[in-house]
Amino acid sequence: MRRLLFLLVVLFLAAWPAAAAGVPVIFDTDMGNDVDDALALAVLHALDSRGECRLIAVTITKDNRWSAPYADLVNTFYGRAHIPVGMVKGSGITPKDSPMIQVPSERKGADGRPVYPRRIASGAEAPDAVALLRRVLAAEQDTSVVIVQVGFSTNLARLLDSGPDSASPLPGRELAARKVRLLSIMAGNFADGKPEYNVQQDVASAQKLLAEWPTRIVASGFEIGASLLFPASSIEGDFSYVTDHPVRDAYRNYQKMPYDRPTWDLTAALYAVRPDSGYFSLSPAGTITADARGGTRFSPDAKGRHHYLTVSEAQHPRTLEALILLASQPPLSR
Ligand SMILES: [Ca+2]
């Protein structure tokens, strides 16, 4: 009995550091195309500060030079400048400049120094996203990593096709199968199946991901975020704990204030880290497919690996409150 107790204590202590550090999360984003990506990154930093997750990498699918610098300056603002940022290389998808990421990245104070310090000057400096994904996946425990994909499927489709490298002898598909616990995506539309932006912009990669990704996928469809609006009043009030806030700055530069914005990407981030908190419900198991126009279809199948989120009227207030509180939670160091 005493030996058993000793063994249990040893096992507990061995498991404790990983549990205390929270679930390892990769955030894959088209940062710059809509402001919900910036709010979703803030949510993940708050959950990291609470010890519920550990943000291990940010990878970008918007082929624009300011996307990686902006993600990097947000990470720095939250006291996590060490988080590596990887960049999609040569995809040519949504290359257009966007004030929401460019203005905060270029903003300088009266002393001529950047208001938001960062390490990466331009996306060209950031490492290739697929190489980074392989490196961070290889370093984590088996079936531990949660990936939050809130942009296009370009990086993850390329990961599936990647070959062995210095990070891992495994091909990409096997590496994902071994390391990833869950893929939480903002993609598709399960209310009316209409083409959805994240699928539309890179249909071939979305089709590949849905057909070949080896783990569970839970999709937050267009209708979920559209039913939960992030209020402009929170942006103006709850982020005032600091004079210059990179997420509020992005929000103000995305559209003319005041405006409320759907919480699409925030919902995928929240579900990824708190899947069992009752913020959402899950569809039955099934298979999601995408057509050539970017429309999505769900076919129930008890053996399917895919689900989509639903949110009831009763769940709405609590879920939105959680998103607002987490997105506006100050960094630990402030
Ligand atoms: Ca997005």
PDB file of C-alpha atoms in Angstrom, residues 46-285:
ATOM      1  CA  ALA A  46      -5.339  35.686 -21.122  1.00  0.00           C
ATOM      2  CA  LEU A  47      -5.817  31.921 -20.967  1.00  0.00           C
ATOM      3  CA  ASP A  48      -2.038  31.505 -20.982  1.00  0.00           C
ATOM      4  CA  SER A  49      -1.771  33.985 -18.077  1.00  0.00           C
ATOM      5  CA  ARG A  50      -4.336  31.882 -16.198  1.00  0.00           C
ATOM      6  CA  GLY A  51      -2.234  28.759 -16.703  1.00  0.00           C
ATOM      7  CA  GLU A  52      -4.894  27.135 -18.866  1.00  0.00           C
ATOM      8  CA  CYS A  53      -2.832  27.082 -22.032  1.00  0.00           C
ATOM      9  CA  ARG A  54       0.674  27.698 -23.251  1.00  0.00           C
ATOM     10  CA  LEU A  55       0.911  29.550 -26.558  1.00  0.00           C
ATOM     11  CA  ILE A  56       3.819  27.826 -28.311  1.00  0.00           C
ATOM     12  CA  ALA A  57       3.662  29.414 -31.785  1.00  0.00           C
ATOM     13  CA  VAL A  58       1.756  31.805 -33.999  1.00  0.00           C
ATOM     14  CA  THR A  59       1.679  31.023 -37.720  1.00  0.00           C
ATOM     15  CA  ILE A  60       0.351  33.384 -40.368  1.00  0.00           C
ATOM     16  CA  THR A  61      -1.633  32.685 -43.556  1.00  0.00           C
ATOM     17  CA  LYS A  62      -2.146  36.268 -44.748  1.00  0.00           C
ATOM     18  CA  ASP A  63       0.651  36.913 -47.247  1.00  0.00           C
ATOM     19  CA  ASN A  64       1.357  40.455 -46.074  1.00  0.00           C
ATOM     20  CA  ARG A  65       4.496  41.923 -44.508  1.00  0.00           C
ATOM     21  CA  TRP A  66       2.715  43.433 -41.477  1.00  0.00           C
ATOM     22  CA  SER A  67       0.909  40.295 -40.266  1.00  0.00           C
ATOM     23  CA  ALA A  68       3.889  38.696 -38.516  1.00  0.00           C
ATOM     24  CA  PRO A  69       5.176  41.984 -37.007  1.00  0.00           C
ATOM     25  CA  TYR A  70       1.734  42.736 -35.587  1.00  0.00           C
ATOM     26  CA  ALA A  71       1.357  39.257 -34.052  1.00  0.00           C
ATOM     27  CA  ASP A  72       4.871  39.637 -32.638  1.00  0.00           C
ATOM     28  CA  LEU A  73       4.129  43.037 -31.057  1.00  0.00           C
ATOM     29  CA  VAL A  74       0.935  41.675 -29.462  1.00  0.00           C
ATOM     30  CA  ASN A  75       2.918  38.753 -28.023  1.00  0.00           C
ATOM     31  CA  THR A  76       5.483  41.250 -26.736  1.00  0.00           C
ATOM     32  CA  PHE A  77       2.761  43.460 -25.203  1.00  0.00           C
ATOM     33  CA  TYR A  78       1.490  40.449 -23.244  1.00  0.00           C
ATOM     34  CA  GLY A  79       5.016  39.704 -21.999  1.00  0.00           C
ATOM     35  CA  ARG A  80       5.654  36.769 -24.329  1.00  0.00           C
ATOM     36  CA  ALA A  81       8.112  38.090 -26.902  1.00  0.00           C
ATOM     37  CA  HIS A  82       9.697  34.621 -26.972  1.00  0.00           C
ATOM     38  CA  ILE A  83       6.775  33.043 -28.839  1.00  0.00           C
ATOM     39  CA  PRO A  84       7.958  32.200 -32.369  1.00  0.00           C
ATOM     40  CA  VAL A  85       5.970  33.630 -35.284  1.00  0.00           C
ATOM     41  CA  GLY A  86       6.002  31.743 -38.596  1.00  0.00           C
ATOM     42  CA  MET A  87       5.008  33.145 -41.959  1.00  0.00           C
ATOM     43  CA  VAL A  88       3.336  31.549 -44.965  1.00  0.00           C
ATOM     44  CA  LYS A  89       5.814  31.860 -47.836  1.00  0.00           C
ATOM     45  CA  GLY A  90       4.764  32.765 -51.347  1.00  0.00           C
ATOM     46  CA  SER A  91       1.073  31.878 -51.155  1.00  0.00           C
ATOM     47  CA  GLY A  92      -0.058  35.211 -52.598  1.00  0.00           C
ATOM     48  CA  ILE A  93      -3.318  34.880 -50.636  1.00  0.00           C
ATOM     49  CA  THR A  94      -4.827  38.182 -49.379  1.00  0.00           C
ATOM     50  CA  PRO A  95      -1.616  40.211 -49.810  1.00  0.00           C
ATOM     51  CA  LYS A  96      -3.369  43.566 -49.388  1.00  0.00           C
ATOM     52  CA  ASP A  97      -2.133  45.984 -46.717  1.00  0.00           C
ATOM     53  CA  SER A  98      -4.448  46.551 -43.782  1.00  0.00           C
ATOM     54  CA  PRO A  99      -4.394  49.561 -41.411  1.00  0.00           C
ATOM     55  CA  MET A 100      -5.388  47.388 -38.436  1.00  0.00           C
ATOM     56  CA  ILE A 101      -1.935  45.757 -38.469  1.00  0.00           C
ATOM     57  CA  GLN A 102       0.142  48.364 -40.293  1.00  0.00           C
ATOM     58  CA  VAL A 103      -0.772  51.421 -38.186  1.00  0.00           C
ATOM     59  CA  PRO A 104       0.060  49.855 -34.776  1.00  0.00           C
ATOM     60  CA  SER A 105       3.232  48.315 -36.261  1.00  0.00           C
ATOM     61  CA  GLU A 106       4.474  51.674 -37.551  1.00  0.00           C
ATOM     62  CA  ARG A 107       3.294  53.838 -34.659  1.00  0.00           C
ATOM     63  CA  LYS A 108       6.088  55.801 -33.001  1.00  0.00           C
ATOM     64  CA  GLY A 109       6.138  57.815 -29.800  1.00  0.00           C
ATOM     65  CA  ALA A 110       7.354  61.406 -29.349  1.00  0.00           C
ATOM     66  CA  ASP A 111      10.846  59.995 -28.779  1.00  0.00           C
ATOM     67  CA  GLY A 112      10.801  58.320 -32.192  1.00  0.00           C
ATOM     68  CA  ARG A 113      10.742  54.803 -30.732  1.00  0.00           C
ATOM     69  CA  PRO A 114       8.047  52.249 -31.583  1.00  0.00           C
ATOM     70  CA  VAL A 115       5.017  52.485 -29.295  1.00  0.00           C
ATOM     71  CA  TYR A 116       4.741  48.680 -29.470  1.00  0.00           C
ATOM     72  CA  PRO A 117       8.192  47.043 -29.337  1.00  0.00           C
ATOM     73  CA  ARG A 118       8.678  43.868 -31.363  1.00  0.00           C
ATOM     74  CA  ARG A 119      11.434  41.666 -32.717  1.00  0.00           C
ATOM     75  CA  ILE A 120      10.223  41.087 -36.276  1.00  0.00           C
ATOM     76  CA  ALA A 121      10.513  44.081 -38.619  1.00  0.00           C
ATOM     77  CA  SER A 122       8.801  42.434 -41.592  1.00  0.00           C
ATOM     78  CA  GLY A 123       7.141  39.120 -42.495  1.00  0.00           C
ATOM     79  CA  ALA A 124      10.138  38.377 -44.721  1.00  0.00           C
ATOM     80  CA  GLU A 125      12.219  37.932 -41.545  1.00  0.00           C
ATOM     81  CA  ALA A 126       9.868  35.399 -39.986  1.00  0.00           C
ATOM     82  CA  PRO A 127      10.661  31.711 -40.427  1.00  0.00           C
ATOM     83  CA  ASP A 128       8.600  29.552 -42.770  1.00  0.00           C
ATOM     84  CA  ALA A 129       5.359  28.581 -41.038  1.00  0.00           C
ATOM     85  CA  VAL A 130       5.529  24.894 -41.981  1.00  0.00           C
ATOM     86  CA  ALA A 131       9.092  24.497 -40.701  1.00  0.00           C
ATOM     87  CA  LEU A 132       8.040  26.210 -37.466  1.00  0.00           C
ATOM     88  CA  LEU A 133       4.936  24.026 -37.100  1.00  0.00           C
ATOM     89  CA  ARG A 134       7.088  20.928 -37.497  1.00  0.00           C
ATOM     90  CA  ARG A 135       9.610  22.164 -34.945  1.00  0.00           C
ATOM     91  CA  VAL A 136       7.117  23.067 -32.217  1.00  0.00           C
ATOM     92  CA  LEU A 137       5.002  19.943 -32.765  1.00  0.00           C
ATOM     93  CA  ALA A 138       8.055  17.687 -32.530  1.00  0.00           C
ATOM     94  CA  ALA A 139       9.016  19.262 -29.191  1.00  0.00           C
ATOM     95  CA  GLU A 140       5.670  18.569 -27.472  1.00  0.00           C
ATOM     96  CA  GLN A 141       4.293  15.438 -25.856  1.00  0.00           C
ATOM     97  CA  ASP A 142       2.226  13.049 -27.957  1.00  0.00           C
ATOM     98  CA  THR A 143      -1.492  13.919 -28.405  1.00  0.00           C
ATOM     99  CA  SER A 144      -1.102  17.110 -26.408  1.00  0.00           C
ATOM    100  CA  VAL A 145      -1.231  20.011 -28.878  1.00  0.00           C
ATOM    101  CA  VAL A 146      -4.342  21.984 -29.771  1.00  0.00           C
ATOM    102  CA  ILE A 147      -4.215  23.970 -33.008  1.00  0.00           C
ATOM    103  CA  VAL A 148      -6.511  26.956 -33.478  1.00  0.00           C
ATOM    104  CA  GLN A 149      -6.853  27.731 -37.178  1.00  0.00           C
ATOM    105  CA  VAL A 150      -8.751  30.961 -37.768  1.00  0.00           C
ATOM    106  CA  GLY A 151      -7.590  31.884 -41.263  1.00  0.00           C
ATOM    107  CA  PHE A 152      -6.968  29.799 -44.356  1.00  0.00           C
ATOM    108  CA  SER A 153      -5.887  26.152 -44.403  1.00  0.00           C
ATOM    109  CA  THR A 154      -2.716  26.900 -46.379  1.00  0.00           C
ATOM    110  CA  ASN A 155      -0.188  26.231 -43.615  1.00  0.00           C
ATOM    111  CA  LEU A 156      -1.828  23.071 -42.276  1.00  0.00           C
ATOM    112  CA  ALA A 157      -2.368  21.638 -45.783  1.00  0.00           C
ATOM    113  CA  ARG A 158       1.318  22.244 -46.479  1.00  0.00           C
ATOM    114  CA  LEU A 159       2.192  20.642 -43.143  1.00  0.00           C
ATOM    115  CA  LEU A 160       0.321  17.479 -44.207  1.00  0.00           C
ATOM    116  CA  ASP A 161       2.507  17.269 -47.334  1.00  0.00           C
ATOM    117  CA  SER A 162       5.788  18.093 -45.574  1.00  0.00           C
ATOM    118  CA  GLY A 163       8.577  15.548 -45.462  1.00  0.00           C
ATOM    119  CA  PRO A 164      11.024  14.554 -42.730  1.00  0.00           C
ATOM    120  CA  ASP A 165      13.438  17.279 -41.657  1.00  0.00           C
ATOM    121  CA  SER A 166      15.900  18.036 -38.863  1.00  0.00           C
ATOM    122  CA  ALA A 167      12.969  18.580 -36.430  1.00  0.00           C
ATOM    123  CA  SER A 168      11.346  15.179 -36.976  1.00  0.00           C
ATOM    124  CA  PRO A 169      11.817  12.062 -39.081  1.00  0.00           C
ATOM    125  CA  LEU A 170       8.022  11.860 -39.485  1.00  0.00           C
ATOM    126  CA  PRO A 171       6.137  13.071 -42.562  1.00  0.00           C
ATOM    127  CA  GLY A 172       3.744  15.908 -41.761  1.00  0.00           C
ATOM    128  CA  ARG A 173       0.584  13.854 -41.617  1.00  0.00           C
ATOM    129  CA  GLU A 174       2.104  11.371 -39.164  1.00  0.00           C
ATOM    130  CA  LEU A 175       3.619  14.164 -37.096  1.00  0.00           C
ATOM    131  CA  ALA A 176       0.182  15.800 -36.766  1.00  0.00           C
ATOM    132  CA  ALA A 177      -1.461  12.452 -35.968  1.00  0.00           C
ATOM    133  CA  ARG A 178       1.055  11.823 -33.217  1.00  0.00           C
ATOM    134  CA  LYS A 179       1.214  15.261 -31.576  1.00  0.00           C
ATOM    135  CA  VAL A 180      -2.148  16.951 -32.063  1.00  0.00           C
ATOM    136  CA  ARG A 181      -5.109  16.394 -29.759  1.00  0.00           C
ATOM    137  CA  LEU A 182      -7.614  18.705 -31.434  1.00  0.00           C
ATOM    138  CA  LEU A 183      -7.887  21.082 -34.364  1.00  0.00           C
ATOM    139  CA  SER A 184     -10.284  23.931 -33.592  1.00  0.00           C
ATOM    140  CA  ILE A 185     -11.107  25.919 -36.732  1.00  0.00           C
ATOM    141  CA  MET A 186     -13.185  28.964 -37.606  1.00  0.00           C
ATOM    142  CA  ALA A 187     -14.451  27.897 -40.990  1.00  0.00           C
ATOM    143  CA  GLY A 188     -17.592  27.047 -42.875  1.00  0.00           C
ATOM    144  CA  ASN A 189     -21.251  27.765 -42.423  1.00  0.00           C
ATOM    145  CA  PHE A 190     -23.467  25.134 -40.876  1.00  0.00           C
ATOM    146  CA  ALA A 191     -26.626  27.225 -40.835  1.00  0.00           C
ATOM    147  CA  ASP A 192     -27.115  27.549 -44.579  1.00  0.00           C
ATOM    148  CA  GLY A 193     -23.907  26.189 -46.142  1.00  0.00           C
ATOM    149  CA  LYS A 194     -23.120  29.454 -47.949  1.00  0.00           C
ATOM    150  CA  PRO A 195     -19.494  30.002 -49.032  1.00  0.00           C
ATOM    151  CA  GLU A 196     -17.448  31.172 -46.076  1.00  0.00           C
ATOM    152  CA  TYR A 197     -14.422  33.508 -46.354  1.00  0.00           C
ATOM    153  CA  ASN A 198     -11.757  31.320 -44.721  1.00  0.00           C
ATOM    154  CA  VAL A 199     -12.685  28.381 -46.978  1.00  0.00           C
ATOM    155  CA  GLN A 200     -13.198  30.535 -50.097  1.00  0.00           C
ATOM    156  CA  GLN A 201      -9.761  32.149 -50.052  1.00  0.00           C
ATOM    157  CA  ASP A 202      -7.939  28.805 -50.336  1.00  0.00           C
ATOM    158  CA  VAL A 203     -10.475  26.165 -51.295  1.00  0.00           C
ATOM    159  CA  ALA A 204      -7.917  23.547 -52.328  1.00  0.00           C
ATOM    160  CA  SER A 205      -6.172  23.668 -48.937  1.00  0.00           C
ATOM    161  CA  ALA A 206      -9.482  23.590 -47.039  1.00  0.00           C
ATOM    162  CA  GLN A 207     -10.610  20.556 -49.023  1.00  0.00           C
ATOM    163  CA  LYS A 208      -7.310  18.834 -48.369  1.00  0.00           C
ATOM    164  CA  LEU A 209      -7.429  19.630 -44.656  1.00  0.00           C
ATOM    165  CA  LEU A 210     -10.983  18.351 -44.254  1.00  0.00           C
ATOM    166  CA  ALA A 211     -10.199  15.185 -46.227  1.00  0.00           C
ATOM    167  CA  GLU A 212      -6.806  14.309 -44.767  1.00  0.00           C
ATOM    168  CA  TRP A 213      -6.296  15.890 -41.342  1.00  0.00           C
ATOM    169  CA  PRO A 214      -5.735  12.923 -38.993  1.00  0.00           C
ATOM    170  CA  THR A 215      -7.270  14.220 -35.721  1.00  0.00           C
ATOM    171  CA  ARG A 216     -10.620  15.497 -34.518  1.00  0.00           C
ATOM    172  CA  ILE A 217     -11.712  18.792 -36.047  1.00  0.00           C
ATOM    173  CA  VAL A 218     -14.261  21.059 -34.383  1.00  0.00           C
ATOM    174  CA  ALA A 219     -15.485  23.920 -36.577  1.00  0.00           C
ATOM    175  CA  SER A 220     -16.946  27.180 -35.401  1.00  0.00           C
ATOM    176  CA  GLY A 221     -19.089  28.135 -38.394  1.00  0.00           C
ATOM    177  CA  PHE A 222     -19.863  31.645 -39.592  1.00  0.00           C
ATOM    178  CA  GLU A 223     -23.178  31.636 -37.720  1.00  0.00           C
ATOM    179  CA  ILE A 224     -21.586  31.186 -34.265  1.00  0.00           C
ATOM    180  CA  GLY A 225     -19.413  34.298 -34.236  1.00  0.00           C
ATOM    181  CA  ALA A 226     -22.073  36.245 -36.115  1.00  0.00           C
ATOM    182  CA  SER A 227     -24.514  35.641 -33.253  1.00  0.00           C
ATOM    183  CA  LEU A 228     -22.100  36.921 -30.577  1.00  0.00           C
ATOM    184  CA  LEU A 229     -21.042  40.519 -31.240  1.00  0.00           C
ATOM    185  CA  PHE A 230     -18.017  42.025 -29.516  1.00  0.00           C
ATOM    186  CA  PRO A 231     -19.195  45.443 -28.298  1.00  0.00           C
ATOM    187  CA  ALA A 232     -17.417  48.696 -29.211  1.00  0.00           C
ATOM    188  CA  SER A 233     -18.194  49.839 -25.648  1.00  0.00           C
ATOM    189  CA  SER A 234     -15.864  47.144 -24.303  1.00  0.00           C
ATOM    190  CA  ILE A 235     -13.090  48.226 -26.674  1.00  0.00           C
ATOM    191  CA  GLU A 236     -13.402  51.816 -25.439  1.00  0.00           C
ATOM    192  CA  GLY A 237     -13.823  50.939 -21.762  1.00  0.00           C
ATOM    193  CA  ASP A 238     -12.235  47.635 -20.805  1.00  0.00           C
ATOM    194  CA  PHE A 239      -8.933  48.159 -22.631  1.00  0.00           C
ATOM    195  CA  SER A 240      -8.224  51.506 -20.930  1.00  0.00           C
ATOM    196  CA  TYR A 241      -5.896  50.011 -18.330  1.00  0.00           C
ATOM    197  CA  VAL A 242      -3.062  51.196 -20.546  1.00  0.00           C
ATOM    198  CA  THR A 243      -2.651  54.295 -22.729  1.00  0.00           C
ATOM    199  CA  ASP A 244      -1.599  52.386 -25.828  1.00  0.00           C
ATOM    200  CA  HIS A 245      -3.174  48.979 -26.406  1.00  0.00           C
ATOM    201  CA  PRO A 246      -2.281  47.158 -29.621  1.00  0.00           C
ATOM    202  CA  VAL A 247      -5.619  45.307 -29.828  1.00  0.00           C
ATOM    203  CA  ARG A 248      -7.714  48.436 -29.245  1.00  0.00           C
ATOM    204  CA  ASP A 249      -5.472  50.206 -31.769  1.00  0.00           C
ATOM    205  CA  ALA A 250      -6.162  47.470 -34.345  1.00  0.00           C
ATOM    206  CA  TYR A 251      -9.897  47.642 -33.655  1.00  0.00           C
ATOM    207  CA  ARG A 252      -9.985  51.428 -34.106  1.00  0.00           C
ATOM    208  CA  ASN A 253      -8.054  51.145 -37.366  1.00  0.00           C
ATOM    209  CA  TYR A 254     -10.142  48.330 -38.824  1.00  0.00           C
ATOM    210  CA  GLN A 255     -13.411  50.242 -39.208  1.00  0.00           C
ATOM    211  CA  LYS A 256     -14.801  53.574 -38.150  1.00  0.00           C
ATOM    212  CA  MET A 257     -15.697  53.494 -34.445  1.00  0.00           C
ATOM    213  CA  PRO A 258     -18.018  52.707 -32.859  1.00  0.00           C
ATOM    214  CA  TYR A 259     -18.952  49.320 -34.306  1.00  0.00           C
ATOM    215  CA  ASP A 260     -19.686  45.896 -32.860  1.00  0.00           C
ATOM    216  CA  ARG A 261     -17.933  43.004 -34.581  1.00  0.00           C
ATOM    217  CA  PRO A 262     -18.678  39.260 -34.748  1.00  0.00           C
ATOM    218  CA  THR A 263     -16.498  37.117 -32.499  1.00  0.00           C
ATOM    219  CA  TRP A 264     -15.748  34.418 -35.110  1.00  0.00           C
ATOM    220  CA  ASP A 265     -12.096  33.663 -34.287  1.00  0.00           C
ATOM    221  CA  LEU A 266     -12.528  34.227 -30.550  1.00  0.00           C
ATOM    222  CA  THR A 267     -15.042  31.385 -30.373  1.00  0.00           C
ATOM    223  CA  ALA A 268     -12.611  28.895 -31.926  1.00  0.00           C
ATOM    224  CA  ALA A 269      -9.916  30.001 -29.451  1.00  0.00           C
ATOM    225  CA  LEU A 270     -12.224  29.740 -26.436  1.00  0.00           C
ATOM    226  CA  TYR A 271     -13.510  26.290 -27.400  1.00  0.00           C
ATOM    227  CA  ALA A 272      -9.947  25.058 -28.037  1.00  0.00           C
ATOM    228  CA  VAL A 273      -8.827  25.741 -24.470  1.00  0.00           C
ATOM    229  CA  ARG A 274     -12.125  25.274 -22.604  1.00  0.00           C
ATOM    230  CA  PRO A 275     -13.951  22.563 -24.564  1.00  0.00           C
ATOM    231  CA  ASP A 276     -15.848  21.307 -21.527  1.00  0.00           C
ATOM    232  CA  SER A 277     -17.107  24.597 -20.089  1.00  0.00           C
ATOM    233  CA  GLY A 278     -20.506  24.563 -21.741  1.00  0.00           C
ATOM    234  CA  TYR A 279     -20.015  27.757 -23.734  1.00  0.00           C
ATOM    235  CA  PHE A 280     -21.088  25.840 -26.822  1.00  0.00           C
ATOM    236  CA  SER A 281     -22.650  22.514 -27.705  1.00  0.00           C
ATOM    237  CA  LEU A 282     -21.371  20.052 -30.283  1.00  0.00           C
ATOM    238  CA  SER A 283     -23.072  18.625 -33.332  1.00  0.00           C
ATOM    239  CA  PRO A 284     -23.104  14.851 -33.657  1.00  0.00           C
ATOM    240  CA  ALA A 285     -19.988  13.295 -35.216  1.00  0.00           C
TER     241      ALA A 285
END
